[in-house]
JSON list of C-alpha atoms in Angstrom, two decimals:
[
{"chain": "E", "resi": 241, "resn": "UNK", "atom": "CA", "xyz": [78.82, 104.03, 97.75]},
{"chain": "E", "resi": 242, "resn": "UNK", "atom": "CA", "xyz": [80.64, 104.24, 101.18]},
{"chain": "E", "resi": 243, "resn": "UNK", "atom": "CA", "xyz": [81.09, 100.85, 102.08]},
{"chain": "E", "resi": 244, "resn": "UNK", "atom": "CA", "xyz": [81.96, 101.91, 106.15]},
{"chain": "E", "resi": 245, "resn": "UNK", "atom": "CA", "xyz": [80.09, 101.59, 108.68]},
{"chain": "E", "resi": 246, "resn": "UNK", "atom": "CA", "xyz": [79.51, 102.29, 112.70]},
{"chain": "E", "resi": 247, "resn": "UNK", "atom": "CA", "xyz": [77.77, 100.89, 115.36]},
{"chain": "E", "resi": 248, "resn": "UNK", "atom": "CA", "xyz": [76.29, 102.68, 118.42]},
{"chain": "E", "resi": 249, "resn": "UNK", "atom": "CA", "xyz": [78.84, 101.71, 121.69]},
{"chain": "E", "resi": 250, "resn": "UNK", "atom": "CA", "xyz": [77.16, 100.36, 124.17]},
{"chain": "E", "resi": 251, "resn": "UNK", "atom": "CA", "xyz": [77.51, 100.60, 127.97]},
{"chain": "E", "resi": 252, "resn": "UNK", "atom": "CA", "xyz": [77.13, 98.88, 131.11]},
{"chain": "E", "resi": 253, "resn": "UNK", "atom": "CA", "xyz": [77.33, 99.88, 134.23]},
{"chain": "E", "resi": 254, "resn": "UNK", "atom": "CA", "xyz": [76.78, 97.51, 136.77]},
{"chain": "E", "resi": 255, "resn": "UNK", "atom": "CA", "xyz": [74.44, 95.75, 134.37]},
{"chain": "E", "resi": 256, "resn": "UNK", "atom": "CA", "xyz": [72.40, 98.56, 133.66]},
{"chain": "E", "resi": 257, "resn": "UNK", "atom": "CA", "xyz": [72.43, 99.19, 129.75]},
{"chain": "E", "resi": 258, "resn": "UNK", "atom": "CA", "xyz": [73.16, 102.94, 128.92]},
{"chain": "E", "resi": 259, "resn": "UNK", "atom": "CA", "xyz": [74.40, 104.18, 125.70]},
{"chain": "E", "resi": 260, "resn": "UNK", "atom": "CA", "xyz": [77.71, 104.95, 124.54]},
{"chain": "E", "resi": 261, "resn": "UNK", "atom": "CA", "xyz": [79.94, 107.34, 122.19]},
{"chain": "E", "resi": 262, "resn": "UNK", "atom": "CA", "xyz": [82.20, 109.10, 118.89]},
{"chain": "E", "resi": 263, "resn": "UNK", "atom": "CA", "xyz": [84.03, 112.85, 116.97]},
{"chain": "E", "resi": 264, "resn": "UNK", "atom": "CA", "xyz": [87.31, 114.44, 114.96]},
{"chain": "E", "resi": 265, "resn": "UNK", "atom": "CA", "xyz": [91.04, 113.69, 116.68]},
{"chain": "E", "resi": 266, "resn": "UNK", "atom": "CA", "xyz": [93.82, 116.21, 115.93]},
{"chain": "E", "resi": 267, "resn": "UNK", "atom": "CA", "xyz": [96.10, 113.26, 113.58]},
{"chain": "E", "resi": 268, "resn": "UNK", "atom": "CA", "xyz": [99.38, 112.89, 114.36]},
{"chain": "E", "resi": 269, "resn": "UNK", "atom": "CA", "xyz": [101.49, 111.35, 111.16]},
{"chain": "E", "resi": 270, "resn": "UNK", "atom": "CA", "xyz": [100.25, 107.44, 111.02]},
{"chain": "E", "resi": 271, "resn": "UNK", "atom": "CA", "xyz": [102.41, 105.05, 112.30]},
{"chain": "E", "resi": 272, "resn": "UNK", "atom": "CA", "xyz": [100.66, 101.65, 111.12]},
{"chain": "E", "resi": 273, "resn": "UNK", "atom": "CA", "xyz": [102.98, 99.61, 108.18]},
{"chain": "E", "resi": 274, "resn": "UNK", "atom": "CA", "xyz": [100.89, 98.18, 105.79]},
{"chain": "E", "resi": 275, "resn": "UNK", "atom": "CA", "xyz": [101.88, 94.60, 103.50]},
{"chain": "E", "resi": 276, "resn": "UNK", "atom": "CA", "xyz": [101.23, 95.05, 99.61]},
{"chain": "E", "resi": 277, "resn": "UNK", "atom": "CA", "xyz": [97.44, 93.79, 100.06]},
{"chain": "E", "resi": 278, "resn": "UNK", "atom": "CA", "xyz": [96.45, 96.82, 102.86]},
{"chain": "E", "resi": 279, "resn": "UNK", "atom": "CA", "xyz": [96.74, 94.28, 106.18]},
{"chain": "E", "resi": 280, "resn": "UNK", "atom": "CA", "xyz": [97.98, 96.79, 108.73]},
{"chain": "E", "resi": 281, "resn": "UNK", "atom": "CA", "xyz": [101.84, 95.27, 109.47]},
{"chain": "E", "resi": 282, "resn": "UNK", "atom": "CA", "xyz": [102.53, 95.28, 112.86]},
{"chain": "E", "resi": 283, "resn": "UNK", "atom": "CA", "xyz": [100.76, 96.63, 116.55]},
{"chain": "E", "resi": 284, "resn": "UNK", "atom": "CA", "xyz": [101.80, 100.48, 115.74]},
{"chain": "E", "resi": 285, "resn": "UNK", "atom": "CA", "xyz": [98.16, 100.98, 114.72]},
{"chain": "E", "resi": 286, "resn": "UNK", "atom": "CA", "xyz": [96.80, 100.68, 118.71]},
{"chain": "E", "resi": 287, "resn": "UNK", "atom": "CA", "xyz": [99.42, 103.43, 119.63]},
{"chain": "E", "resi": 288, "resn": "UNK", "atom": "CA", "xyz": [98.50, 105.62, 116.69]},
{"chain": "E", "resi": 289, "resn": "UNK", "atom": "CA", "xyz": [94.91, 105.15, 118.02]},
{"chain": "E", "resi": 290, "resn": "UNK", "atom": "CA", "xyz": [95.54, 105.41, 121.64]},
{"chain": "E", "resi": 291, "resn": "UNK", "atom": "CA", "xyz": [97.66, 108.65, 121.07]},
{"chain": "E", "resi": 292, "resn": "UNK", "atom": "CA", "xyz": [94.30, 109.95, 119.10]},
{"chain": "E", "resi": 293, "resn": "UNK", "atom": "CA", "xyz": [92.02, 109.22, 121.86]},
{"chain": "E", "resi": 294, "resn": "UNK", "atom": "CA", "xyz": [93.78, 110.85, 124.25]},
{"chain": "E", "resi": 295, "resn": "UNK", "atom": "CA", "xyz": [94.55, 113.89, 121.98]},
{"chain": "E", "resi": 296, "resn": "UNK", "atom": "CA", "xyz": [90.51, 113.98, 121.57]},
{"chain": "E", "resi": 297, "resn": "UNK", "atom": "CA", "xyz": [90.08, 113.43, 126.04]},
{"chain": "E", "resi": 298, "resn": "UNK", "atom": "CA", "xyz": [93.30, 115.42, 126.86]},
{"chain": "E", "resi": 299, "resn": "UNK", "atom": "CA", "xyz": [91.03, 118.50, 124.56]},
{"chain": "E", "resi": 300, "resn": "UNK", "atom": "CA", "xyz": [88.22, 118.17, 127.12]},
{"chain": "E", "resi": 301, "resn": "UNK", "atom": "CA", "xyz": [90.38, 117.94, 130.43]},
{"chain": "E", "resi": 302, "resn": "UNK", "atom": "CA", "xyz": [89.48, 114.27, 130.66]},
{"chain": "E", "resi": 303, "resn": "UNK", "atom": "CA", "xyz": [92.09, 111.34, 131.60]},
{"chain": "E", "resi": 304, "resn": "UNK", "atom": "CA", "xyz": [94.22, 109.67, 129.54]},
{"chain": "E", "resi": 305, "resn": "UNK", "atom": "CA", "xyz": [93.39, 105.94, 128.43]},
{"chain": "E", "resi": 306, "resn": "UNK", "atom": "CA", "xyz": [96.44, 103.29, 129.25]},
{"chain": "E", "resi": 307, "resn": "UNK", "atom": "CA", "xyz": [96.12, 100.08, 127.35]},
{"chain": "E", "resi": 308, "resn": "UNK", "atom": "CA", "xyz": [95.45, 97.05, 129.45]},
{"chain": "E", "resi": 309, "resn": "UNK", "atom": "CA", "xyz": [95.83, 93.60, 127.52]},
{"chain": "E", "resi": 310, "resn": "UNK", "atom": "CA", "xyz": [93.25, 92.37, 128.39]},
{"chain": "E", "resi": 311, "resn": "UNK", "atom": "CA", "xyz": [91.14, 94.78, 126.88]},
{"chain": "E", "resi": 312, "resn": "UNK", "atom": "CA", "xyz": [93.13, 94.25, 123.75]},
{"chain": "E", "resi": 313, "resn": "UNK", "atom": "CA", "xyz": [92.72, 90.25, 123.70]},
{"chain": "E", "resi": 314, "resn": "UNK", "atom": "CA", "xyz": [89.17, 90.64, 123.69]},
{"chain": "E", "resi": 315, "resn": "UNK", "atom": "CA", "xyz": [88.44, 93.65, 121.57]},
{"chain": "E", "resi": 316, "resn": "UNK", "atom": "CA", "xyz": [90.74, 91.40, 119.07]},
{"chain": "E", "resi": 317, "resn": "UNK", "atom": "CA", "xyz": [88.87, 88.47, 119.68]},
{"chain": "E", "resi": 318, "resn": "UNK", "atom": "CA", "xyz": [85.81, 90.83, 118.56]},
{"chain": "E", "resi": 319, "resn": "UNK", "atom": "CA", "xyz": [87.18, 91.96, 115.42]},
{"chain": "E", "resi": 320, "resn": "UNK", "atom": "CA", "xyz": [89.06, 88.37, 114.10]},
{"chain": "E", "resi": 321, "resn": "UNK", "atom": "CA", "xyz": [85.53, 86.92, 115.00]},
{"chain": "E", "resi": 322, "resn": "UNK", "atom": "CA", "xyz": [83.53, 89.64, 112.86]},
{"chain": "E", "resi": 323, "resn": "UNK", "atom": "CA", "xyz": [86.39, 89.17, 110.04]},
{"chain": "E", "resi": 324, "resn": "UNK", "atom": "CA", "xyz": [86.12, 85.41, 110.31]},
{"chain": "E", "resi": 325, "resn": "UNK", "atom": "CA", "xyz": [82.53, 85.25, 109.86]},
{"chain": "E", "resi": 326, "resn": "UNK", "atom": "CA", "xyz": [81.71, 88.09, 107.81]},
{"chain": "E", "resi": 327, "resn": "UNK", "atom": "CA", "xyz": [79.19, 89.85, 110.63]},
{"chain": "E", "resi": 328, "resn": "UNK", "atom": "CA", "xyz": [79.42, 93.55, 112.06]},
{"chain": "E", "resi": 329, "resn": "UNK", "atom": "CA", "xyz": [77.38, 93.45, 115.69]},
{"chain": "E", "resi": 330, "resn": "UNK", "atom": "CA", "xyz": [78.24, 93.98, 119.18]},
{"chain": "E", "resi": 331, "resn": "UNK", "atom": "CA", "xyz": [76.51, 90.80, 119.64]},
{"chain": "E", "resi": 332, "resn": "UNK", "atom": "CA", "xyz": [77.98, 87.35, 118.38]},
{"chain": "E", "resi": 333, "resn": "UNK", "atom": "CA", "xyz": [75.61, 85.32, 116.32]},
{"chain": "E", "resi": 334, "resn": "UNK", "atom": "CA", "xyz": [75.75, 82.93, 119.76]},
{"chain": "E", "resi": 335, "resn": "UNK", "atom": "CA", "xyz": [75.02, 85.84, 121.73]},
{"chain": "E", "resi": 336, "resn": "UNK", "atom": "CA", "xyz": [78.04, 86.62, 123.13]},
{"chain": "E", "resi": 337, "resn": "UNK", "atom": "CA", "xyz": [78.66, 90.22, 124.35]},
{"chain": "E", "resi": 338, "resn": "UNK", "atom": "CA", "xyz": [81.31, 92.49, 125.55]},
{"chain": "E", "resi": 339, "resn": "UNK", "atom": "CA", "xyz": [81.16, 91.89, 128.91]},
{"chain": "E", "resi": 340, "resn": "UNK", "atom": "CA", "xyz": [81.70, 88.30, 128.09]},
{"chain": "E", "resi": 341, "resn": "UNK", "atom": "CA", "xyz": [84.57, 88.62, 126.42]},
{"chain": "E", "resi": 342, "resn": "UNK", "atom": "CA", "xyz": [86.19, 91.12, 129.09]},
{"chain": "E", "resi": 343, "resn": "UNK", "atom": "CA", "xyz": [85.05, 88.38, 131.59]},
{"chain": "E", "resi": 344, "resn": "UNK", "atom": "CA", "xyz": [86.63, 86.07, 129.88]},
{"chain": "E", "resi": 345, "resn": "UNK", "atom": "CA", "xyz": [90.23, 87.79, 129.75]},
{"chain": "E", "resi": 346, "resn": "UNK", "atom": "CA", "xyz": [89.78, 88.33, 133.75]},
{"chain": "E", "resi": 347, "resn": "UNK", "atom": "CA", "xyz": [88.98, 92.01, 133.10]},
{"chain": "E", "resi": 348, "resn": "UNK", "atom": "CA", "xyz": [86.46, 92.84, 136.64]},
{"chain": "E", "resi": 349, "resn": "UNK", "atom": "CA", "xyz": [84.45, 95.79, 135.33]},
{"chain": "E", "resi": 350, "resn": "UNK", "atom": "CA", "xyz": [82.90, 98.08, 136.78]},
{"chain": "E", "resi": 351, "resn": "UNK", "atom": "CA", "xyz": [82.10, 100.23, 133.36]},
{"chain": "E", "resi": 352, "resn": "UNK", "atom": "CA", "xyz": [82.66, 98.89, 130.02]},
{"chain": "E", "resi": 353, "resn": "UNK", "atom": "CA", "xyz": [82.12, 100.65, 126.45]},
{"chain": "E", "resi": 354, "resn": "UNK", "atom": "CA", "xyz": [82.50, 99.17, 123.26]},
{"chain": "E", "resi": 355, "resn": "UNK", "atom": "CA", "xyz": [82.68, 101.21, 119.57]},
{"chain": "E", "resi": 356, "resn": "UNK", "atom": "CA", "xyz": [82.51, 98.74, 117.15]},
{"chain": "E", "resi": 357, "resn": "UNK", "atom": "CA", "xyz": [83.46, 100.18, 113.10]},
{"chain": "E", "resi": 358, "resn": "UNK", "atom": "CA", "xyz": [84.00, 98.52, 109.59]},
{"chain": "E", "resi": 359, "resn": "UNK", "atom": "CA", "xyz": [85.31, 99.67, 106.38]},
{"chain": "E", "resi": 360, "resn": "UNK", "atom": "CA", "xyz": [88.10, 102.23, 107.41]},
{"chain": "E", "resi": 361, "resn": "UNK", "atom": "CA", "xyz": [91.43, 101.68, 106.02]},
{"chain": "E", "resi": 362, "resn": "UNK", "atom": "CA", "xyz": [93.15, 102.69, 109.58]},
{"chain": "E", "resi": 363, "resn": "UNK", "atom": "CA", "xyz": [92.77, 104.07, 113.04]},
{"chain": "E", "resi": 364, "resn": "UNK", "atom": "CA", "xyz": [92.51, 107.83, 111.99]},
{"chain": "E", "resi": 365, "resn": "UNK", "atom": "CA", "xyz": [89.09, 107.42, 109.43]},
{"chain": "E", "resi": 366, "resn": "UNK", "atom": "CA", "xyz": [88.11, 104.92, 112.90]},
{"chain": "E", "resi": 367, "resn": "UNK", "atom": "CA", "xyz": [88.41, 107.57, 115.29]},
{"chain": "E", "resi": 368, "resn": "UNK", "atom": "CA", "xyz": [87.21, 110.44, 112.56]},
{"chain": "E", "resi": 369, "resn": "UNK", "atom": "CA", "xyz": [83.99, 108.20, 112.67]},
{"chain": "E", "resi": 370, "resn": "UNK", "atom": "CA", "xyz": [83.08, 107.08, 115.89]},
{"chain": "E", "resi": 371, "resn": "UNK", "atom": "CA", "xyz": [83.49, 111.12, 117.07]},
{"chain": "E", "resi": 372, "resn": "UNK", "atom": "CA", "xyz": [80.69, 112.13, 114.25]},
{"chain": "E", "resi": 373, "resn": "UNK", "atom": "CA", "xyz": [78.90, 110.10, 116.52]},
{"chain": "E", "resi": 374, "resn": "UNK", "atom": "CA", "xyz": [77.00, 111.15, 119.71]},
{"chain": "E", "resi": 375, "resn": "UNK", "atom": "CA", "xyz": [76.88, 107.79, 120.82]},
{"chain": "E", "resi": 376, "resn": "UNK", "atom": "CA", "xyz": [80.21, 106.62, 120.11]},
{"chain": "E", "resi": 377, "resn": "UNK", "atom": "CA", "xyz": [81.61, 110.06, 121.26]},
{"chain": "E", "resi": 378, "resn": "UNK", "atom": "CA", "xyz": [80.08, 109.72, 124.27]},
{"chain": "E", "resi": 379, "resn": "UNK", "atom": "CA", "xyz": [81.97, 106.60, 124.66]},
{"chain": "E", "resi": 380, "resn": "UNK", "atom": "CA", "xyz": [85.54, 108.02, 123.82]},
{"chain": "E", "resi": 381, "resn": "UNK", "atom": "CA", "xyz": [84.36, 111.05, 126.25]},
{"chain": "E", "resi": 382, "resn": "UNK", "atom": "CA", "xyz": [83.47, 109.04, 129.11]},
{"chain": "E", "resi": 383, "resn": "UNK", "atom": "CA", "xyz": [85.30, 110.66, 132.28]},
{"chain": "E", "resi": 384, "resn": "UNK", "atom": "CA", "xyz": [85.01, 107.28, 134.23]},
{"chain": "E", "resi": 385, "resn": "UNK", "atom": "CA", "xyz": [87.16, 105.40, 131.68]},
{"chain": "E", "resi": 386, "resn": "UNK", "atom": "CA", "xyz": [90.56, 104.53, 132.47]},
{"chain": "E", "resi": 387, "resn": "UNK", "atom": "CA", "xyz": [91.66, 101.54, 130.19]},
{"chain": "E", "resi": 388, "resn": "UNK", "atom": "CA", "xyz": [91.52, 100.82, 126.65]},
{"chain": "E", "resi": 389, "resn": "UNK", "atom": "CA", "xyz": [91.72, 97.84, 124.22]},
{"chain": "E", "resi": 390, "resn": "UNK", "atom": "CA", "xyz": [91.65, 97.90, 120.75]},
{"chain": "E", "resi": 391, "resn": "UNK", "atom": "CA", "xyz": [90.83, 95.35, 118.28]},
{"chain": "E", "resi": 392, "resn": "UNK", "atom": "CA", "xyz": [91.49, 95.20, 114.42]},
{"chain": "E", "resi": 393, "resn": "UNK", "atom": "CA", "xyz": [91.43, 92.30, 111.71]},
{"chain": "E", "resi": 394, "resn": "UNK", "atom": "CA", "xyz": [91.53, 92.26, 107.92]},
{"chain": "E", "resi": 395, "resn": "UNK", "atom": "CA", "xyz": [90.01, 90.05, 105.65]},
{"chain": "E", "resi": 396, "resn": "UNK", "atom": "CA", "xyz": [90.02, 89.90, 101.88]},
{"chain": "E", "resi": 397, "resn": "UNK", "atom": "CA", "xyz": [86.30, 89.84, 100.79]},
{"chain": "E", "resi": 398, "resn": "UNK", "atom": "CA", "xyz": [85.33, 87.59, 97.85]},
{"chain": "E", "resi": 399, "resn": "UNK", "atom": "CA", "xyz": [81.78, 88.77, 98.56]},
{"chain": "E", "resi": 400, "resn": "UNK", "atom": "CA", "xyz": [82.06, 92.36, 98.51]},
{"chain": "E", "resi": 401, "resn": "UNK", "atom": "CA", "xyz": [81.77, 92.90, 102.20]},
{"chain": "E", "resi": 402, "resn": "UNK", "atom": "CA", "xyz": [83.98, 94.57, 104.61]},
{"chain": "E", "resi": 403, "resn": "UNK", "atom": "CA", "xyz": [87.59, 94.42, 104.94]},
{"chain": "E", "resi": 404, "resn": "UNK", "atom": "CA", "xyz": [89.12, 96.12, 108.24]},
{"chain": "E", "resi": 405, "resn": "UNK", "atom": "CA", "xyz": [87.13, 95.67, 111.27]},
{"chain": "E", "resi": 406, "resn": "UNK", "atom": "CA", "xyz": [87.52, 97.62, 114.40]},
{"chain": "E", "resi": 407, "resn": "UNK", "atom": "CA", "xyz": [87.01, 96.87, 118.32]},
{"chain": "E", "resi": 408, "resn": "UNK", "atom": "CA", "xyz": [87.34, 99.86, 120.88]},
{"chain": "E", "resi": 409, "resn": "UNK", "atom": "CA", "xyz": [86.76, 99.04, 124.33]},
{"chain": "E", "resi": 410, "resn": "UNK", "atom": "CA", "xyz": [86.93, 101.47, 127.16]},
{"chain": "E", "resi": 411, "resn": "UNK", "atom": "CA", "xyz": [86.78, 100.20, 130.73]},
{"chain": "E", "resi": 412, "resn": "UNK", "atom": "CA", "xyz": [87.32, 101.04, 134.23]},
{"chain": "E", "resi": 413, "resn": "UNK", "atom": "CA", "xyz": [87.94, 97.95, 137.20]}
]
């Protein structure tokens, strides 16, 4: 049984809800460490991702995504939250969203996407999944994005659920 999953991204633009994107990136060799019990080691993984995504917008003459911290803070806010509590939504069970979190971190959007995934081991079989995706492709392939942040958290299930969560979020200010 494939135990991973995706989530349509969703969008919004000026609080208008549209929505979002996925498809296949050219892999370059992985550069995410793992410990003995799969925990990606170190940040490596958001370059190895960030160098996919733009081998995937660089393909269609689109901008290259920069990684603002921000971004990053709250996508990994996202994904330690969905870890924590053993959940896989866009939403928080409180009804927090993405542009809550971004708000939070003092990100001023004017455009914000968010790809949400769970199950894959690391940021290739991510990307591989959101761009099988219209939706989520659409996201990746949006030509008004400009900045990126990228969440991911590992837990060890003791109930059979997921185990690496991931947070993409693609923004322009």
């Amino acid at each position: 049984m494939d135990r991973r999953r995706f989530v349509t991204s969703s969008l919004y633009l000026g609080g208008m809800l549209i929505a979002g994107a996925g498809g296949i990136a050219r892999a370059a060799d992985p550069l995410a460490r793992r410990t003995v019990d799969g925990r990606l080691q170190d940040g490596r993984w958001r370059l190895d991702m960030l160098g996919r995504l733009n081998v995937i917008r660089q393909e269609k003459n689109l901008g290259v995504l920069r990684i603002d911290e921000r971004l990053n803070r709250a996508a990994q806010l996202h994904s330690d939250d969905m870890a924590d509590r053993n959940y896989f939504d866009h939403q928080t069970p409180e009804g927090s969203r993405m542009t809550d979190r971004a708000d939070a971190f003092g990100y001023r959007w004017r455009l914000l996407l968010e790809n949400i995934a769970a199950g894959q081991d690391n940021p290739a079989d991510a990307v591989a999944g959101w761009m099988k995706s219209s939706e989520h492709r659409a996201a990746i392939l949006n030509a008004s994005g400009r900045d990126t942040g990228m969440g991911h958290s590992y837990r060890t299930p003791d109930d059979g659920g997921m185990r690496h969560y991931w947070t993409l979020l693609i923004g322009m200010e």
